Tab-separated table of C-alpha atoms in Angstrom:
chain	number	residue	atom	x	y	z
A	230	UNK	CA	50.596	99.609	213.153
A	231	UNK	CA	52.185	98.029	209.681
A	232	UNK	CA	55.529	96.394	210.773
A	233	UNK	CA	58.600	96.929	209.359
A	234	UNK	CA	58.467	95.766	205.290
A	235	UNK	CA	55.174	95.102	204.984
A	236	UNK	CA	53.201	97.025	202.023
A	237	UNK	CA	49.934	99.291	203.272
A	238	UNK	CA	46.885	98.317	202.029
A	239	UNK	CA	44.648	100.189	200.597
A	240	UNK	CA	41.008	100.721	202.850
A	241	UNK	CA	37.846	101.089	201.499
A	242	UNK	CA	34.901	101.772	203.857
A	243	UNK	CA	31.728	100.524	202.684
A	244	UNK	CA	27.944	100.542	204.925
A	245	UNK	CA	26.820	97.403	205.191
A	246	UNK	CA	28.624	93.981	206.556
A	247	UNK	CA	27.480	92.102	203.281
A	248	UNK	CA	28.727	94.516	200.961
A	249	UNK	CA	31.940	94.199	202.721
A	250	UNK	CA	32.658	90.800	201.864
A	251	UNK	CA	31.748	91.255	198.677
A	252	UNK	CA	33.632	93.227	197.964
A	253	UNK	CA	36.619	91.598	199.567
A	254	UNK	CA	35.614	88.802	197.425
A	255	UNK	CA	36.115	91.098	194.189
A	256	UNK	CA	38.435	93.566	195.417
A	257	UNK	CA	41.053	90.732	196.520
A	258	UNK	CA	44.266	90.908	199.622
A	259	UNK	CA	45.577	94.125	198.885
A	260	UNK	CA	42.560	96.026	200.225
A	261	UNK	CA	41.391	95.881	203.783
A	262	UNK	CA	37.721	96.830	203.574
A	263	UNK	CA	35.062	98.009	206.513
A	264	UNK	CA	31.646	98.082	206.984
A	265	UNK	CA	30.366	101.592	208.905
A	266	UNK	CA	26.960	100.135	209.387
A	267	UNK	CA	25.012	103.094	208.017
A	268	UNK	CA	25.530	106.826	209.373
A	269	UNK	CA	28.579	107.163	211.838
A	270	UNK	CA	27.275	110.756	213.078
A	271	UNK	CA	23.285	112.263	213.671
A	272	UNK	CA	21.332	115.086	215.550
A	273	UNK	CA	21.486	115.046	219.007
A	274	UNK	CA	18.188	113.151	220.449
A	275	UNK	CA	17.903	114.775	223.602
A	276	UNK	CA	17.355	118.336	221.879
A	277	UNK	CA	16.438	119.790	218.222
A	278	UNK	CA	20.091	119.900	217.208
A	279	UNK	CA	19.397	122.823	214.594
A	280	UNK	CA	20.989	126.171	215.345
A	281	UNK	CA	17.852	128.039	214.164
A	282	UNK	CA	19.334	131.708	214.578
A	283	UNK	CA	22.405	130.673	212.865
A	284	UNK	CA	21.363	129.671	209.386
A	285	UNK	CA	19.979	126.401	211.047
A	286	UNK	CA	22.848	124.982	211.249
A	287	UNK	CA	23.311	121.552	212.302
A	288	UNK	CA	24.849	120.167	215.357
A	289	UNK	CA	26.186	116.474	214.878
A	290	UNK	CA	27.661	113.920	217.127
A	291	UNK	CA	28.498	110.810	217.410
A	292	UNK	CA	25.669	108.282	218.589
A	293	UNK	CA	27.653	105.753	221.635
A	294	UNK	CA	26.938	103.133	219.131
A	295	UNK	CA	29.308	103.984	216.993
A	296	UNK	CA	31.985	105.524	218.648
A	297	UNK	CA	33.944	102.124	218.116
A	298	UNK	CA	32.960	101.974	214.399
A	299	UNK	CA	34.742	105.397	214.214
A	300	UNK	CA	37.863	104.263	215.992
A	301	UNK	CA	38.287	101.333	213.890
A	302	UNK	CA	38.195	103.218	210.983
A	303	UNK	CA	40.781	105.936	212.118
A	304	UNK	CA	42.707	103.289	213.418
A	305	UNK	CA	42.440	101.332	209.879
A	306	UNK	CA	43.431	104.576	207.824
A	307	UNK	CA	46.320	105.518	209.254
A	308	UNK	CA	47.640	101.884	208.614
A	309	UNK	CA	46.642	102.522	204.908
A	310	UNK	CA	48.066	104.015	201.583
A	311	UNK	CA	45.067	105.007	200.598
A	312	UNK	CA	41.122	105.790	201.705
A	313	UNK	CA	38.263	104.840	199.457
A	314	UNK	CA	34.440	106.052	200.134
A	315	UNK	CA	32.681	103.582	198.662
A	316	UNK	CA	28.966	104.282	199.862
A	317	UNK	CA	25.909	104.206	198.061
A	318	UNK	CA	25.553	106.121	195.197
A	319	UNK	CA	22.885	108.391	196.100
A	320	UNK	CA	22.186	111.696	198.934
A	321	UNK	CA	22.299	109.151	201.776
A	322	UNK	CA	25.689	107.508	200.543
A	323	UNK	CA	27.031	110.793	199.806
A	324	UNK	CA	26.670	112.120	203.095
A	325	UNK	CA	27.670	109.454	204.708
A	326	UNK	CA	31.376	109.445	203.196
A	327	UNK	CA	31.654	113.113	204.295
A	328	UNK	CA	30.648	112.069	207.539
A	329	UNK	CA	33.231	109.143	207.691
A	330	UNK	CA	35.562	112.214	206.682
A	331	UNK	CA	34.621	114.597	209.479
A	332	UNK	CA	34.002	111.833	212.218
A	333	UNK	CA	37.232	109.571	211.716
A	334	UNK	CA	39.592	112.471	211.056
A	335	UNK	CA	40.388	111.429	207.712
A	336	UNK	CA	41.191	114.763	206.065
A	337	UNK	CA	44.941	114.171	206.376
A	338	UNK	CA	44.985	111.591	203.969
A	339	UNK	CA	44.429	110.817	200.273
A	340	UNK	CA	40.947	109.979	200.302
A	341	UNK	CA	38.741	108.881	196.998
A	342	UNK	CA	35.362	108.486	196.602
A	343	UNK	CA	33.777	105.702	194.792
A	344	UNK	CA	30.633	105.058	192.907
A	345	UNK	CA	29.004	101.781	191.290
A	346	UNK	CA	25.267	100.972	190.742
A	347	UNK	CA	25.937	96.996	190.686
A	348	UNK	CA	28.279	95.045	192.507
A	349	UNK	CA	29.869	92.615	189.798
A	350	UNK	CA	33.953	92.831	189.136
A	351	UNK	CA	33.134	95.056	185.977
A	352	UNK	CA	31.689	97.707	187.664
A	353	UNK	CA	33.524	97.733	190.914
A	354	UNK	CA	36.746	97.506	189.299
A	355	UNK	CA	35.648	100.457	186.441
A	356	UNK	CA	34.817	102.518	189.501
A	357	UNK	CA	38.479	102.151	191.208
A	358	UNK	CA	39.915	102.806	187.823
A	359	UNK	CA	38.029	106.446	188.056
A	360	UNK	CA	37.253	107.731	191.822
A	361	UNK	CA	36.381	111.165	192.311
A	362	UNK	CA	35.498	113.862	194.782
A	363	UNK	CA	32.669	114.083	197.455
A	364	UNK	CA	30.221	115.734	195.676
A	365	UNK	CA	29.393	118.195	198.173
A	366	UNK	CA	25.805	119.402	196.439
A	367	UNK	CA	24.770	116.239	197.489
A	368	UNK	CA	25.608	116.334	200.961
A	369	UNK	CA	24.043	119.877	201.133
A	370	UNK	CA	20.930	118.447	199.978
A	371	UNK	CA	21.065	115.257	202.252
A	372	UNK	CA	21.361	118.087	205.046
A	373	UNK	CA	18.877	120.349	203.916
A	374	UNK	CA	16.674	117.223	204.238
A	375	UNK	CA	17.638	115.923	207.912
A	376	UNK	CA	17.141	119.511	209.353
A	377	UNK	CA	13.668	119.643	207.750
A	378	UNK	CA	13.153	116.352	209.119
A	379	UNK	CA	14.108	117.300	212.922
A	380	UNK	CA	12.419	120.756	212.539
A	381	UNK	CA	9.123	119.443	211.457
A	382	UNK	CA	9.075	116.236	213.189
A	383	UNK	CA	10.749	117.036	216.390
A	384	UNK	CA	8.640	120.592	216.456
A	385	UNK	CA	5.380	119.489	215.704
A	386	UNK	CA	5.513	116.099	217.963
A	387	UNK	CA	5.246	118.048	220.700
A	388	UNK	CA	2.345	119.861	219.545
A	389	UNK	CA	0.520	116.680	218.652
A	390	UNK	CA	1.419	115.304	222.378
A	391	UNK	CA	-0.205	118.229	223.877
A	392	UNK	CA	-3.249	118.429	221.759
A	393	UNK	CA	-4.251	114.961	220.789
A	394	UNK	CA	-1.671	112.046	222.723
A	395	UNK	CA	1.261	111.562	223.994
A	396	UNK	CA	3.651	109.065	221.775
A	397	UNK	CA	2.047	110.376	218.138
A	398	UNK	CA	4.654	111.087	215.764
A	399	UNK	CA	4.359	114.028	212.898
A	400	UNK	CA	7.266	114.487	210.002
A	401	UNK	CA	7.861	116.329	206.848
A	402	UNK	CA	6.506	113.093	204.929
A	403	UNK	CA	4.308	111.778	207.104
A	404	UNK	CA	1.826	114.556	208.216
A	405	UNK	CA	1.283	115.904	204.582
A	406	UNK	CA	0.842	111.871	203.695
A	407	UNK	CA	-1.868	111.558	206.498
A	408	UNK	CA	-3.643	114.756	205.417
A	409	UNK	CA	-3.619	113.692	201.410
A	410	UNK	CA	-5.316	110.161	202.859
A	411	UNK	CA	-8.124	112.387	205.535
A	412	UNK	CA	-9.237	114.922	202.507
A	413	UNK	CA	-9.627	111.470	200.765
A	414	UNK	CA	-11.893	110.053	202.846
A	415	UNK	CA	-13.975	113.092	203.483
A	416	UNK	CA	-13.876	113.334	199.772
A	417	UNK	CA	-15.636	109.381	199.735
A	418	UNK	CA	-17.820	110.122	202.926
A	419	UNK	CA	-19.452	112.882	200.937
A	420	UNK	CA	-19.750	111.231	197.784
A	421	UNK	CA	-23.347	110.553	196.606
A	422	UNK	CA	-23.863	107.561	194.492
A	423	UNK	CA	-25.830	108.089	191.085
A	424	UNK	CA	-27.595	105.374	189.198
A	425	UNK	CA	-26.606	104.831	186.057
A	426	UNK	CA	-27.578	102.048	183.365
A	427	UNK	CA	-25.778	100.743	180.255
A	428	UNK	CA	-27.372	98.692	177.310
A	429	UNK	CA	-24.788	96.249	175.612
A	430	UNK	CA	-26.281	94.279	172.351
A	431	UNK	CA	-24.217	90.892	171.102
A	432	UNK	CA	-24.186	91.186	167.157
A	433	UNK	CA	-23.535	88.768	164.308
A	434	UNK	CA	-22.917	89.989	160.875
A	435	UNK	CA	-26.177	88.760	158.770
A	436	UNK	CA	-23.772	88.077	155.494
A	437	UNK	CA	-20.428	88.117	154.669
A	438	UNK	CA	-17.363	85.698	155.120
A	439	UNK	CA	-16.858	87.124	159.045
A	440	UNK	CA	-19.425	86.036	161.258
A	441	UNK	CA	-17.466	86.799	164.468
A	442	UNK	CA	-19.419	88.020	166.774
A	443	UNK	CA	-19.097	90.914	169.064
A	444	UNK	CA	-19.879	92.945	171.631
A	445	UNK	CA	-21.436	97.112	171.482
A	446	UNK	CA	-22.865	99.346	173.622
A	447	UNK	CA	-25.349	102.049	172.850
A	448	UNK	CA	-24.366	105.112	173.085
A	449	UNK	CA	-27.131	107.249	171.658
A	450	UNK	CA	-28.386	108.099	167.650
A	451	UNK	CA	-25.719	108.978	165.101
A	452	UNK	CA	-26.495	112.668	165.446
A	453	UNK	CA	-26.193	113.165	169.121
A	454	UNK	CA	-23.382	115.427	170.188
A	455	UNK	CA	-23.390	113.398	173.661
A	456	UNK	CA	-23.822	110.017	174.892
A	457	UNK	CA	-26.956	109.308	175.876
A	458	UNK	CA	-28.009	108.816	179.523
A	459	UNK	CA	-29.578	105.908	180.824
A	460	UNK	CA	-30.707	106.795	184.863
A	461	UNK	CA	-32.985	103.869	185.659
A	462	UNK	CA	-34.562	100.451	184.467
A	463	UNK	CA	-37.662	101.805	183.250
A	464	UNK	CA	-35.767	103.974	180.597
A	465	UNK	CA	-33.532	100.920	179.756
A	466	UNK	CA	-36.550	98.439	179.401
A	467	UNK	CA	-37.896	101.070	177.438
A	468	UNK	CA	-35.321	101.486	174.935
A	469	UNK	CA	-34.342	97.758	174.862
A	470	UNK	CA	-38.138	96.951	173.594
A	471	UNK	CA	-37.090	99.883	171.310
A	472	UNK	CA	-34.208	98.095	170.018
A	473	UNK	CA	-35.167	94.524	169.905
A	474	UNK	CA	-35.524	93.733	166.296
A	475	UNK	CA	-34.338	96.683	164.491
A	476	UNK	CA	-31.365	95.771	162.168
A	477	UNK	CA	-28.040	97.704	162.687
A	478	UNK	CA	-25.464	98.933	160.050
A	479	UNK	CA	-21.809	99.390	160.532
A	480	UNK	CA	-21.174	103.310	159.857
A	481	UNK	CA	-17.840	103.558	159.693
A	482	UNK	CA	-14.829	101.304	159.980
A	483	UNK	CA	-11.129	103.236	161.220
A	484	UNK	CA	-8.217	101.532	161.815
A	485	UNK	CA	-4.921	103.107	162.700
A	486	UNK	CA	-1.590	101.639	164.390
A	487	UNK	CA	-1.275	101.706	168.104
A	488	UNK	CA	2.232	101.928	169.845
A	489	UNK	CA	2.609	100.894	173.261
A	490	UNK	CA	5.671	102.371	175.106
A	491	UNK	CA	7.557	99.636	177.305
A	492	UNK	CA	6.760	99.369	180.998
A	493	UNK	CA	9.110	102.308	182.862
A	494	UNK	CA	12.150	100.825	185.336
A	495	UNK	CA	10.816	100.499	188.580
A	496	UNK	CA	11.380	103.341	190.925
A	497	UNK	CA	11.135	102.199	195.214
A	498	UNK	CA	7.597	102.696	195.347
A	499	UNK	CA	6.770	101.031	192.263
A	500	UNK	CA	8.714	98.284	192.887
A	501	UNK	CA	6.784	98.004	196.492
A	502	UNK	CA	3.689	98.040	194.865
A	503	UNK	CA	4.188	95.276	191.912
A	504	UNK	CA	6.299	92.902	195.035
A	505	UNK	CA	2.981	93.558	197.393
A	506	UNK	CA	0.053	93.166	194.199
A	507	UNK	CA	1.618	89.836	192.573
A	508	UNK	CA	3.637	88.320	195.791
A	509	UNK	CA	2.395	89.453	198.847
A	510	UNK	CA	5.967	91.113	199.534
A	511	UNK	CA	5.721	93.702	202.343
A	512	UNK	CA	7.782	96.608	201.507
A	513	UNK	CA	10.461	95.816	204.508
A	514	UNK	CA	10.408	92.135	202.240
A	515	UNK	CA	10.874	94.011	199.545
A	516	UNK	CA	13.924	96.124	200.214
A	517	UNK	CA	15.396	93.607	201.942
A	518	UNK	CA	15.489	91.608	198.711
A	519	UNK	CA	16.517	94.305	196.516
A	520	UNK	CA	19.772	95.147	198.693
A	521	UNK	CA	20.558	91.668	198.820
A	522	UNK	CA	20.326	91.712	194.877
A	523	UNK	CA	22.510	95.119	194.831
A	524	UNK	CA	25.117	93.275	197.155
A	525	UNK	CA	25.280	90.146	194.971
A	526	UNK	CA	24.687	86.529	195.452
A	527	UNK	CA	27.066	83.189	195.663
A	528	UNK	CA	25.930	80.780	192.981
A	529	UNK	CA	27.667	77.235	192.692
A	530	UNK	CA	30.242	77.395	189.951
A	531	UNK	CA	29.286	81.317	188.886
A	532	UNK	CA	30.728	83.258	192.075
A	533	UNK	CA	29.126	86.573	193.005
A	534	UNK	CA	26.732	87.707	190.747
């Protein structure tokens, strides 16, 4: 309870710890800000949680974990002169300011949501400047994905436990993923290797001021309409006796300009892949890095950053 004189601050609930004092770091004494530690509210785990005869719709509550979380945010917001979302700006951080909304009871008072996509003073400040709405699309979506998620997973689990063993897990990712990788490998099992054999010659221009050599491979007479094909080394000794001695004349010369479009931004997979290929990251590595990177860094004499 705010005693008599003192000014309200102004609470802004963020989801991680780390972001938090960042924040608070930016943000300065006015605000009072709190971490919820990811989603405040869930499907049930003891059943599917999905009204499937009424529009599937979704039955949340409260995980014991975070019942305190919840309180401490009521508690915080009605000690506050104003409520700011400030979770992740995508379908995860969406939904989880609505559920902060319907969890902690914080309908009754003037709540804002805000959005940045880097945690430096610029853009957090920019983003207080211009709060919006919960974008509500975006929750819908962020449902329409955990109900698919239960239905599949928690459906077709038990199916899987039955058939094959008990503890095997099957989701709306997963279980197409694990069929793409078995059609795969049938796809390799059944493969039948085919010899093949190429013929590369090492020329030298016999006059002329360039004498750089390089490197060509046959590909069949000028008249051909396909390359030729080389499916042993019989035919390949035969045509390299064929070849030895004859002289060779440069047919035609092109030369055109080549553009080369810069590498795309790195999406979450992508950026998996390069951390794993050139460091050896594992993709929990990874992510860990990249949030840490999001929630900004104390460098001596520069601050966050």
């Amino acid at each position: 309870m705010a005693t008599k004189g003192s000014k309200k601050k102004r609470l802004v609930i963020v989801e991680s710890p780390a972001k938090a004092r960042t924040l608070t770091g930016i943000l300065g004494k006015e605000y009072k800000i709190l971490p919820s530690v990811g989603h405040v509210r869930d499907l049930p785990k003891s059943k599917l949680g999905v009204d499937t005869e009424r529009d599937f719709a979704p039955e949340y509550e409260v995980p014991e974990d975070k019942l305190k979380i919840v309180e401490e945010i009521r508690a915080a917001a009605n000690n506050a002169s104003e409520v700011f979302l400030a979770t992740d700006p995508d379908r995860e951080g969406e939904a989880i300011s609505w559920h902060l909304l319907e969890a902690s009871d914080l309908q009754k008072f003037p709540i804002k949501r805000v959005v940045f996509h880097e945690i430096t003073p610029e853009a957090v400040k920019e983003a207080f400047e211009h709060p919006r709405e919960i974008d509500y699309d975006l929750v819908d979506a962020q449902q329409a994905r955990r109900v698919l998620d239960r239905l599949v997973g928690y459906q077709v689990s038990r199916i899987l436990w039955q058939k094959i063993r008990y503890g095997l897990s099957a989701g709306r990712v997963q279980s197409v993923a694990v069929r793409m990788v078995v059609e795969r490998e049938r796809e390799i099992q059944a493969f039948k290797a085919i010899e093949y054999w190429t013929i590369d010659v090492d020329m030298v221009a016999a006059s002329g001021d360039n004498n750089e050599a390089f490197t060509a491979r046959l590909a069949g007479p000028v008249s051909a309409t396909k390359k030729i094909e080389i499916p042993n080394q019989q035919e390949s000794d035969r045509l390299v006796g064929l070849l030895e001695g004859s002289p060779f004349t440069v047919a035609d010369i092109k030369k055109r300009p080549q553009s080369r479009k810069p590498t795309a931004p790195f999406t979450t997979s992508t950026l998996q892949q390069d951390a794993s290929r050139r460091l050896s990251f594992t993709a929990k590595r990874t992510m860990a890095v990249a949030q840490q990177l999001y929630e900004g860094l104390k460098l001596p004499g520069e601050g966050q950053v």
